[in-house]
Short mmCIF file of C-alpha atoms in Angstrom, two decimals:
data_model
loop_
_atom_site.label_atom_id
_atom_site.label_comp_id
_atom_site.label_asym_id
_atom_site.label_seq_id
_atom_site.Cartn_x
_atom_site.Cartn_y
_atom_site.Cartn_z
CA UNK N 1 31.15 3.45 -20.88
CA UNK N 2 28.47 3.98 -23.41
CA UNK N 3 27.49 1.51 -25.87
CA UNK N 4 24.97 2.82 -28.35
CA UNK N 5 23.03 -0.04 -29.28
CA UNK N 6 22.31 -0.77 -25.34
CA UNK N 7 21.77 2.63 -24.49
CA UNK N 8 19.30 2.39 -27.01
CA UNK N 9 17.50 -0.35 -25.81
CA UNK N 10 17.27 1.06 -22.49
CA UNK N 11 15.62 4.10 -24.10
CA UNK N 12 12.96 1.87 -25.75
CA UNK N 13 12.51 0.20 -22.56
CA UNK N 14 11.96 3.88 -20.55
CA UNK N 15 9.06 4.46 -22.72
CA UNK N 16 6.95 1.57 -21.69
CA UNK N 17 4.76 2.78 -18.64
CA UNK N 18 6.32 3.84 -15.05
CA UNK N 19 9.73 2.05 -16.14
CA UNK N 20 12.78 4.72 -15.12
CA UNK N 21 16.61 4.21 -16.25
CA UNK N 22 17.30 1.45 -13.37
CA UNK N 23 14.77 -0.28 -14.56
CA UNK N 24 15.35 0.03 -18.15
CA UNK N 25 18.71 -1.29 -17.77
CA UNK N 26 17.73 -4.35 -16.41
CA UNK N 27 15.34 -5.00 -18.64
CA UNK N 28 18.22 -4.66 -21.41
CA UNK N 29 20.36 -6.41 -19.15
CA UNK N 30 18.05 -9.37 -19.25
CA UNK N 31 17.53 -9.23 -22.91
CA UNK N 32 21.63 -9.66 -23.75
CA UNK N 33 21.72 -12.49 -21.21
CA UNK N 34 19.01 -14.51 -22.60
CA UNK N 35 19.15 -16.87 -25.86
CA UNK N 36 19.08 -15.35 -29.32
CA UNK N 37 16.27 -16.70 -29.89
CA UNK N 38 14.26 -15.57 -27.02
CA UNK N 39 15.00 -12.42 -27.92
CA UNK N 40 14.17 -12.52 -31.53
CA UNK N 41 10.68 -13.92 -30.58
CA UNK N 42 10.48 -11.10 -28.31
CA UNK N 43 11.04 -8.67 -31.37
CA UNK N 44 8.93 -10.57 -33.79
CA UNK N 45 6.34 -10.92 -30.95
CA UNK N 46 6.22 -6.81 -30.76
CA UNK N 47 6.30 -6.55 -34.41
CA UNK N 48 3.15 -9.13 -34.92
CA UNK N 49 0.99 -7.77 -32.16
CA UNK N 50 1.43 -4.12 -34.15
CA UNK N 51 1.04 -5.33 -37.71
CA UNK N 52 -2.45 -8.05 -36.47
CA UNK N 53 -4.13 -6.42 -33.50
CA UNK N 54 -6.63 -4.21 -34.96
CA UNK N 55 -9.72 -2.59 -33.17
CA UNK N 56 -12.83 -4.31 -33.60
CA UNK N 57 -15.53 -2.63 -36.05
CA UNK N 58 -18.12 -2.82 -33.30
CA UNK N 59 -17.00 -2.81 -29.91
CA UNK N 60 -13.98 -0.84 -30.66
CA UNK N 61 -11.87 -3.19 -28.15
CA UNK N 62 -8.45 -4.91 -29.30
CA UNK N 63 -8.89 -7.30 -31.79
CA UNK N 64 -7.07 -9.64 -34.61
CA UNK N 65 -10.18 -10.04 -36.52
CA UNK N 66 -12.65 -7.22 -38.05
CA UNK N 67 -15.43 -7.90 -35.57
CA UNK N 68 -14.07 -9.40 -32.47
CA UNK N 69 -14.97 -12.98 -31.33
CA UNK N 70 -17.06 -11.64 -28.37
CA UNK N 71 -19.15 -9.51 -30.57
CA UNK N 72 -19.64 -12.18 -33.02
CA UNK N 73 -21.22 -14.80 -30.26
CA UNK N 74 -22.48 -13.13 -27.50
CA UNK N 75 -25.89 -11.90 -26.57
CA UNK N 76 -25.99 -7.61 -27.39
CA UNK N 77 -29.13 -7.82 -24.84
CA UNK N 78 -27.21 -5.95 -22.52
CA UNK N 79 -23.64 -3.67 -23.55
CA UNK N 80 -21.13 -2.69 -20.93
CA UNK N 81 -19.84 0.53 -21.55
CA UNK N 82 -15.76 1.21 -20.46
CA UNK N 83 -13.23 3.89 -21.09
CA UNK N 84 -10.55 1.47 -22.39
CA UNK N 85 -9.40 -1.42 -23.65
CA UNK N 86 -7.75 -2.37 -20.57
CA UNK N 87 -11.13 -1.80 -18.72
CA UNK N 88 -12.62 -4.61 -21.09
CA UNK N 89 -9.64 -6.85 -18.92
CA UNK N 90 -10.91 -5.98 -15.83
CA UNK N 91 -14.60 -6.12 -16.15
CA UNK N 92 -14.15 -9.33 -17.91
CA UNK N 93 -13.71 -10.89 -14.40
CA UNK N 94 -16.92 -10.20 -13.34
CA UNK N 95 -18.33 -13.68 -12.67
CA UNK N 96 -22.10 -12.62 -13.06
CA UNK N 97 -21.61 -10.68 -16.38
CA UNK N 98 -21.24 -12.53 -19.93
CA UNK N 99 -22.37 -9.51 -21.93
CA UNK N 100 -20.46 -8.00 -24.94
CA UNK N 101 -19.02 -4.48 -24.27
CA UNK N 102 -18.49 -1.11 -25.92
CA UNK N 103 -15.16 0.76 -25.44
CA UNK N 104 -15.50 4.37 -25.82
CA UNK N 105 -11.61 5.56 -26.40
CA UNK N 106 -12.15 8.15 -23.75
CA UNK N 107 -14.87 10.09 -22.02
CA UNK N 108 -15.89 13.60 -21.98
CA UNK N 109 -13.39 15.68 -20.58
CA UNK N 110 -14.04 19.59 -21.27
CA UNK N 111 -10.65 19.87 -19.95
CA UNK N 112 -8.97 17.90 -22.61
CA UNK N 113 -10.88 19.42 -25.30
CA UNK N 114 -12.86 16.19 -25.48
CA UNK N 115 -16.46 16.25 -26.52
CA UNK N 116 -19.18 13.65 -26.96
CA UNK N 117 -18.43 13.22 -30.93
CA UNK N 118 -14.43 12.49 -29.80
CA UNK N 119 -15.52 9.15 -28.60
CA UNK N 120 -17.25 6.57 -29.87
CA UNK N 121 -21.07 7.48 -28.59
CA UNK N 122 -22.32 7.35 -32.31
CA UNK N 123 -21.15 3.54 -32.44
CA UNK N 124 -22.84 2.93 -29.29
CA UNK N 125 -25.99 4.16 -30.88
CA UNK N 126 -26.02 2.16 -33.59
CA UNK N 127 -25.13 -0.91 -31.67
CA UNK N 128 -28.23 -0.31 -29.68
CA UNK N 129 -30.43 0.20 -32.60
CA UNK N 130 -29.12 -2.65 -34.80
CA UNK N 131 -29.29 -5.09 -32.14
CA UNK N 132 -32.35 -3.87 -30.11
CA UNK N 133 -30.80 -3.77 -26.57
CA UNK N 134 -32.70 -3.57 -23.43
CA UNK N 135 -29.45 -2.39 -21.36
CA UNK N 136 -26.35 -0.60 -20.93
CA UNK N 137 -24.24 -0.78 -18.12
CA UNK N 138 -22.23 2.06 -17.53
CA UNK N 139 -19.10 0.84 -16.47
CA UNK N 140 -16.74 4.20 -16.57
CA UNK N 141 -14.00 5.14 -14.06
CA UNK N 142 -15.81 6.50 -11.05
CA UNK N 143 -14.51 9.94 -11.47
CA UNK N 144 -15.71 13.49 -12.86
CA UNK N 145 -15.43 12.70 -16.47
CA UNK N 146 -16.82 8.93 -16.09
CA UNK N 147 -19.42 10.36 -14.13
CA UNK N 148 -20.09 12.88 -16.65
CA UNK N 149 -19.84 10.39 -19.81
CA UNK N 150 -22.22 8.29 -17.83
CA UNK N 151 -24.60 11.11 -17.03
CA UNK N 152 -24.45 12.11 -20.96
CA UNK N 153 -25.00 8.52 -22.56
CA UNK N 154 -27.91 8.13 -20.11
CA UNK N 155 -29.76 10.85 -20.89
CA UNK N 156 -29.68 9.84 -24.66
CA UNK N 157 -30.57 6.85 -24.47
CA UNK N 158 -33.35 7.06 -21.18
CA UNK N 159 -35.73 8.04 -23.97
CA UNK N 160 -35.43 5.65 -26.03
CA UNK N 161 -36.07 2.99 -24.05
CA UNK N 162 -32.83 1.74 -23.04
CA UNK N 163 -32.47 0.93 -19.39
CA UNK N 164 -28.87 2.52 -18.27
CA UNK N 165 -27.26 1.68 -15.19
CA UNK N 166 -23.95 2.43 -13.48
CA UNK N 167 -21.66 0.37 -11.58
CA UNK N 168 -22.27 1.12 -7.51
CA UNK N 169 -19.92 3.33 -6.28
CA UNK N 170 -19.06 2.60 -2.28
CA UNK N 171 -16.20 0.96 -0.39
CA UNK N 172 -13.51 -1.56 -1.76
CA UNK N 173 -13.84 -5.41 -0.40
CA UNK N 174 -11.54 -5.84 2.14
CA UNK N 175 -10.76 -2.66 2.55
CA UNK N 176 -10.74 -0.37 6.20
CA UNK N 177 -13.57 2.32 6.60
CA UNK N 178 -10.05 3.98 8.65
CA UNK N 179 -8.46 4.88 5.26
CA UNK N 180 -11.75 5.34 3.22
CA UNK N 181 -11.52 9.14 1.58
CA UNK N 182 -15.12 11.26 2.19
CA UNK N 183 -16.28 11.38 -0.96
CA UNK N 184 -16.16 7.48 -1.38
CA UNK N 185 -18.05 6.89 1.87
CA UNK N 186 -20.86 9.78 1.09
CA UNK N 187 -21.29 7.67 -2.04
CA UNK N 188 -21.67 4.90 -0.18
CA UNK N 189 -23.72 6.18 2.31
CA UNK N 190 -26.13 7.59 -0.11
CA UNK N 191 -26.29 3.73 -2.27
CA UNK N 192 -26.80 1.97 1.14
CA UNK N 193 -29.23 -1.30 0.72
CA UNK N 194 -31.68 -2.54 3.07
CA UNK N 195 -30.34 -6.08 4.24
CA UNK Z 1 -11.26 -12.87 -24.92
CA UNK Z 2 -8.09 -14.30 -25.98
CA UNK Z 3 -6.01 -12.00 -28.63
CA UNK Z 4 -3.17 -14.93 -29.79
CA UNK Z 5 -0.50 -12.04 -30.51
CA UNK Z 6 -1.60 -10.09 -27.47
CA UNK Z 7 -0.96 -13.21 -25.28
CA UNK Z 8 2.27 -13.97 -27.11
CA UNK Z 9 4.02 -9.87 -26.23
CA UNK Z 10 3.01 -10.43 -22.45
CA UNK Z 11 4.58 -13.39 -21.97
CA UNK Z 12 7.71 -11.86 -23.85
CA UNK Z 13 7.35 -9.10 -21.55
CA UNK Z 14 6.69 -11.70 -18.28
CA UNK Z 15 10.30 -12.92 -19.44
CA UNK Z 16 11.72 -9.86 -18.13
CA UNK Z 17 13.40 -9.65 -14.10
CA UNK Z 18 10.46 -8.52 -11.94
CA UNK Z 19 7.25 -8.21 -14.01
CA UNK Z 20 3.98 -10.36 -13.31
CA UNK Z 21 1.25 -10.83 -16.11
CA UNK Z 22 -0.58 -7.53 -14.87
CA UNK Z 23 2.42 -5.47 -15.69
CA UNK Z 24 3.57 -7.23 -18.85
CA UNK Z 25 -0.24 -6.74 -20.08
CA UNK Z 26 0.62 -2.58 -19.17
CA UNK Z 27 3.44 -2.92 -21.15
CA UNK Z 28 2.13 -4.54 -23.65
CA UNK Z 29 -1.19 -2.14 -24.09
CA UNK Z 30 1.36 0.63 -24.09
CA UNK Z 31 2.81 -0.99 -27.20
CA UNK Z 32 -0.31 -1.27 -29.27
CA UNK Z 33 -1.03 2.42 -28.23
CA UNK Z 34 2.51 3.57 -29.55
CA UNK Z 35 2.99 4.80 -32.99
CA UNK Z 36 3.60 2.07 -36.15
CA UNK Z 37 7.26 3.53 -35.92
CA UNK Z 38 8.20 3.85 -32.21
CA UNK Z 39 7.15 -0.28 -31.94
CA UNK Z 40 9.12 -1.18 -35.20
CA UNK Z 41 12.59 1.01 -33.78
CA UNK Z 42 11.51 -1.14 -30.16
CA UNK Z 43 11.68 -4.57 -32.13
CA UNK Z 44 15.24 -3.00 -34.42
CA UNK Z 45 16.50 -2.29 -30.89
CA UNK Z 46 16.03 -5.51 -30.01
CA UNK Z 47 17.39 -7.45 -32.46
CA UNK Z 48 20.19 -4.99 -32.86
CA UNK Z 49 21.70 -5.19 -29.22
CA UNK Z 50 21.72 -8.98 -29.33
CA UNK Z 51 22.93 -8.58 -32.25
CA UNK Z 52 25.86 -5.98 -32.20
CA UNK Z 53 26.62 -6.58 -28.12
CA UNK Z 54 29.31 -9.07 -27.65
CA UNK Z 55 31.76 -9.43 -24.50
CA UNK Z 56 34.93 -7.57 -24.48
CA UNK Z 57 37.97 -9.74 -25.18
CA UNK Z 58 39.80 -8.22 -22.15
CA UNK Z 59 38.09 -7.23 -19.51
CA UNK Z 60 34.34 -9.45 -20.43
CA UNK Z 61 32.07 -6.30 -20.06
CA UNK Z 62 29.75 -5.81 -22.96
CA UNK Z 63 30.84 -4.04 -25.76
CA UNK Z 64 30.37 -3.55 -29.42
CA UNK Z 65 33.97 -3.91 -30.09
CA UNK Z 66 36.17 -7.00 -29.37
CA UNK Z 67 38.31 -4.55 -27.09
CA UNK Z 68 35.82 -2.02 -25.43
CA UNK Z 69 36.95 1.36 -25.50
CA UNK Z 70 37.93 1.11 -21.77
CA UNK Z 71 40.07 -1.35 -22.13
CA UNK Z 72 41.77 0.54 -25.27
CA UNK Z 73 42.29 4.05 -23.35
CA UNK Z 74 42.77 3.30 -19.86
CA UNK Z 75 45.42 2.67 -17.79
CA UNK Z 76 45.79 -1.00 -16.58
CA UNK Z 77 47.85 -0.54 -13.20
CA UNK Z 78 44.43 -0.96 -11.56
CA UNK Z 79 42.07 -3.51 -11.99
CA UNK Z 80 38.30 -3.43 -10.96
CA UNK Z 81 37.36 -7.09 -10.31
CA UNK Z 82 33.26 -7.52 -10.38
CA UNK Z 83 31.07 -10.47 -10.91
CA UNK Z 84 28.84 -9.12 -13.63
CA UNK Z 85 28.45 -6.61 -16.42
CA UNK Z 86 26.00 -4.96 -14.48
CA UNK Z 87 28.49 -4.31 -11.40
CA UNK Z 88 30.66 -2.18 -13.81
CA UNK Z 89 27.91 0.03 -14.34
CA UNK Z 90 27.37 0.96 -10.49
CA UNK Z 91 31.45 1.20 -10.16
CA UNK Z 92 31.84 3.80 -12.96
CA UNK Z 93 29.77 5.75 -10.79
CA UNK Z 94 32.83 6.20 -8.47
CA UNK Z 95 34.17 9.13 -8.74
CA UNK Z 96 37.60 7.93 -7.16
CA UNK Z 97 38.46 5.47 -9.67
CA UNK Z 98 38.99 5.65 -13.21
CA UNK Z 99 40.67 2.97 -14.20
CA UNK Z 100 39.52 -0.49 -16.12
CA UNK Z 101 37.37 -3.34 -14.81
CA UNK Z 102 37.69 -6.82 -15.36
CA UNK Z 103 34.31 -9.30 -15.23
CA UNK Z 104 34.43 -12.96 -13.63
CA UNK Z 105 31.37 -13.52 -15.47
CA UNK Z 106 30.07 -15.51 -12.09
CA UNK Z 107 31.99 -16.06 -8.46
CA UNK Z 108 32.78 -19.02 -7.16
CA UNK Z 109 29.90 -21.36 -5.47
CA UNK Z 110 30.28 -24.45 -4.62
CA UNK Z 111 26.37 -24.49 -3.90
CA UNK Z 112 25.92 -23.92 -7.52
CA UNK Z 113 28.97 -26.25 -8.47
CA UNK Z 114 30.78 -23.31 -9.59
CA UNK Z 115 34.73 -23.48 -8.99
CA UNK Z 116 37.53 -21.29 -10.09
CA UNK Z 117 37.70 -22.27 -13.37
CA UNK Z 118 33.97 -21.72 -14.37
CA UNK Z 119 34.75 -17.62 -13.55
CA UNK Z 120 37.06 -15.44 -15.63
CA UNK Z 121 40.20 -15.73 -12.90
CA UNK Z 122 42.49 -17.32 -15.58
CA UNK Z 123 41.96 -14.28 -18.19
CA UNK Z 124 43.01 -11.89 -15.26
CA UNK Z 125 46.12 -13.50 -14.20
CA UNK Z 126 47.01 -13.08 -18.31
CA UNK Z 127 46.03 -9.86 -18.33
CA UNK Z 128 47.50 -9.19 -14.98
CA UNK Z 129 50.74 -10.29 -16.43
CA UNK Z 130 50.42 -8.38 -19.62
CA UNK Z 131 49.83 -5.13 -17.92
CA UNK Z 132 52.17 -5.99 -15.00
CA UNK Z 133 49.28 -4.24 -13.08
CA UNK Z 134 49.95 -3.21 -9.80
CA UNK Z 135 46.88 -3.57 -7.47
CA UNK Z 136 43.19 -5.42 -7.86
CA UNK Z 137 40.57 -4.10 -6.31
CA UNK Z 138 37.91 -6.88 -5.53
CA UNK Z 139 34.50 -5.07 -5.86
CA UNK Z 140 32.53 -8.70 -5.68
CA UNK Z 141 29.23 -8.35 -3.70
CA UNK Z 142 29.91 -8.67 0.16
CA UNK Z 143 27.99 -11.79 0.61
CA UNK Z 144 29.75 -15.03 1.11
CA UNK Z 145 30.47 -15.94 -2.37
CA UNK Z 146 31.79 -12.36 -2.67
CA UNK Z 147 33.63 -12.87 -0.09
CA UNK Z 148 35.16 -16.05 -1.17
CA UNK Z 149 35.94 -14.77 -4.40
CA UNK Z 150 38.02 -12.60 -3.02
CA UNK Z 151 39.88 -14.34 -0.77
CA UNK Z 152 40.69 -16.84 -3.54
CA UNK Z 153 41.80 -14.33 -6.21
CA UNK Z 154 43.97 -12.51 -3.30
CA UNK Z 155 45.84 -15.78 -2.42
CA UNK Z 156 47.04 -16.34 -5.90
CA UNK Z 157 48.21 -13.04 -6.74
CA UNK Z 158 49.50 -11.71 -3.26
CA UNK Z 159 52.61 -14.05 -4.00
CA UNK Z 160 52.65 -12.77 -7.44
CA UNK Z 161 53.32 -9.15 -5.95
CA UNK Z 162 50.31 -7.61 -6.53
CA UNK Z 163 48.54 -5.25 -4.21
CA UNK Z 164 44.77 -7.34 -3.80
CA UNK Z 165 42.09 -5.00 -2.00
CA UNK Z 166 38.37 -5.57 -1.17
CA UNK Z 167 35.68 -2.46 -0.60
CA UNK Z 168 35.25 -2.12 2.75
CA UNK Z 169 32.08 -2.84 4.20
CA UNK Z 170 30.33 -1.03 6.87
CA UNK Z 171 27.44 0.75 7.55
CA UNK Z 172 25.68 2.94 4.33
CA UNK Z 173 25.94 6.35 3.91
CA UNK Z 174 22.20 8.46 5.27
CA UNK Z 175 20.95 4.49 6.43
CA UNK Z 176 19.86 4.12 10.59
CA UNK Z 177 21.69 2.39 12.64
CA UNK Z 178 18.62 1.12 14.33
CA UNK Z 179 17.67 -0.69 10.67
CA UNK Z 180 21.52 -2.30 10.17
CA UNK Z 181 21.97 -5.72 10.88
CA UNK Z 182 24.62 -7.17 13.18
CA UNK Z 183 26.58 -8.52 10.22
CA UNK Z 184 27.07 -4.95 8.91
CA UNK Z 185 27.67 -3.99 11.80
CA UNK Z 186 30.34 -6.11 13.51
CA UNK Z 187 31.90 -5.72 9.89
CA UNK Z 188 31.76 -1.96 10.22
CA UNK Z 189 33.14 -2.37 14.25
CA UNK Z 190 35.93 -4.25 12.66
CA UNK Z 191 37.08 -2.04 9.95
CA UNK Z 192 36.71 1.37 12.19
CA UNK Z 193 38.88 3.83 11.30
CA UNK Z 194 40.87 6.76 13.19
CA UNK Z 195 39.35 10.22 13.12
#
């Protein structure tokens, strides 16, 4: 039996990431048993992160004001560089860094058409100059275009003083050498440390 | 770095059956990287299916209508009993039946305190009557409460003169015997059939 205004729900559902119809359906399923009022907060909640989450002016990351809170407090001695927003997340759990970061929107990929002046580089440059930094930490997916963007930012900035350094590449904690793929354990042969 | 109205979309989106706070924040980044317009219609198709989805008068599946269309067009001689709105969805899929369906809206548990008049078995009798239908199918999940269900609903109408029938239960179609437990399969021993 069809029912538009479910069916149309599930479709919004099916666009959010890796969600099929099964899925979907639950989802809408979910939403018509819960309380109205969950699920107008749910709405207004979708509607409000649209309409206040902005990026921020300098680091480019998600933000609700013009320059985000990070960039307003913290130390630009050192900038870590990501792809994404969602890579901001991630490297935010790194115990031993407290550094602002830079998100780049992307990273070179001749395949996609996607030069260096298709992501924010420039920014990064004037970051660097405006607040005299003494490092950038590359911290791009460890793949060809990462690599690449990494490669390209740090032979800009090399000469001009700006110590740029990548995230080590080698095997996962916890993981078994067994299932490791070639390229990763090369890479990790190649970083090894003295211990 | 807390975003308020970030934080406020992934729990909305933790609500849902199944997701954790890593894949509500997926969700929720796929949001903010959607158009103005495809998050606004996401929010409309929100508020619109809680809004516009009520339960069917007759038969208690969801419907826009107070009678669903089913229940309108089809012919009432069989009944479909499930426990939930969901349930109808999977039976339409069989290609053997056509006929309507009629939602408990729960089955009975006395775990849960739920007896027979906390499930829709009252509105069935009526519409039972109404309809002078000849057989219900009991397509409750074959678990105990199921199972119960069934038994109940079959012991008031089997004096009434209705037909009561239950999906058989066996082993699944392309599943390994090796992998089927010994419920399924004394079930499926019991109900063998000729060949």
């Amino acid at each position: 039996m069809y029912i538009e205004s479910l069916e149309k729900l599930i479709n919004s559902f099916r666009s959010l990431p890796g969600v099929g119809y099964k899925t979907a359906q639950r989802y809408a399923y979910s939403i018509l048993n819960s309380d109205n009022e969950v699920a107008k907060q749910f709405a207004q909640n979708i509607l409000d992160a649209k309409s206040k989450i902005k990026f921020c002016e300098e680091c480019g990351n998600f933000s609700e004001t013009d320059v985000c809170e990070n960039c307003l407090k913290k130390s630009k001695d050192v900038i870590c560089v990501v792809k994404e927003p969602k890579d901001v997340v991630a490297m935010e759990k790194v115990k031993n860094f407290d550094g602002v970061f830079h998100v780049l929107h992307g990273t070179i990929s001749p395949l996609e058409g996607k030069g260096p002046n298709d992501i924010r580089i420039k920014e990064l440059l004037a970051r660097i100059q405006k607040y005299d930094t003494k490092e950038v930490i590359m911290a791009t997916n460890p793949d060809v275009e990462g690599d690449a963007t990494a490669m390209y930012i740090s032979k800009i900035l090399t000469p001009l003083g700006v110590k740029v350094t990548r995230l080590a590449q080698g095997v996962s904690m916890g993981s078994e050498l067994e299932f490791a793929d070639e390229v990763t354990l090369t890479r990790a042969m190649e970083s090894r440390i003295k211990i």
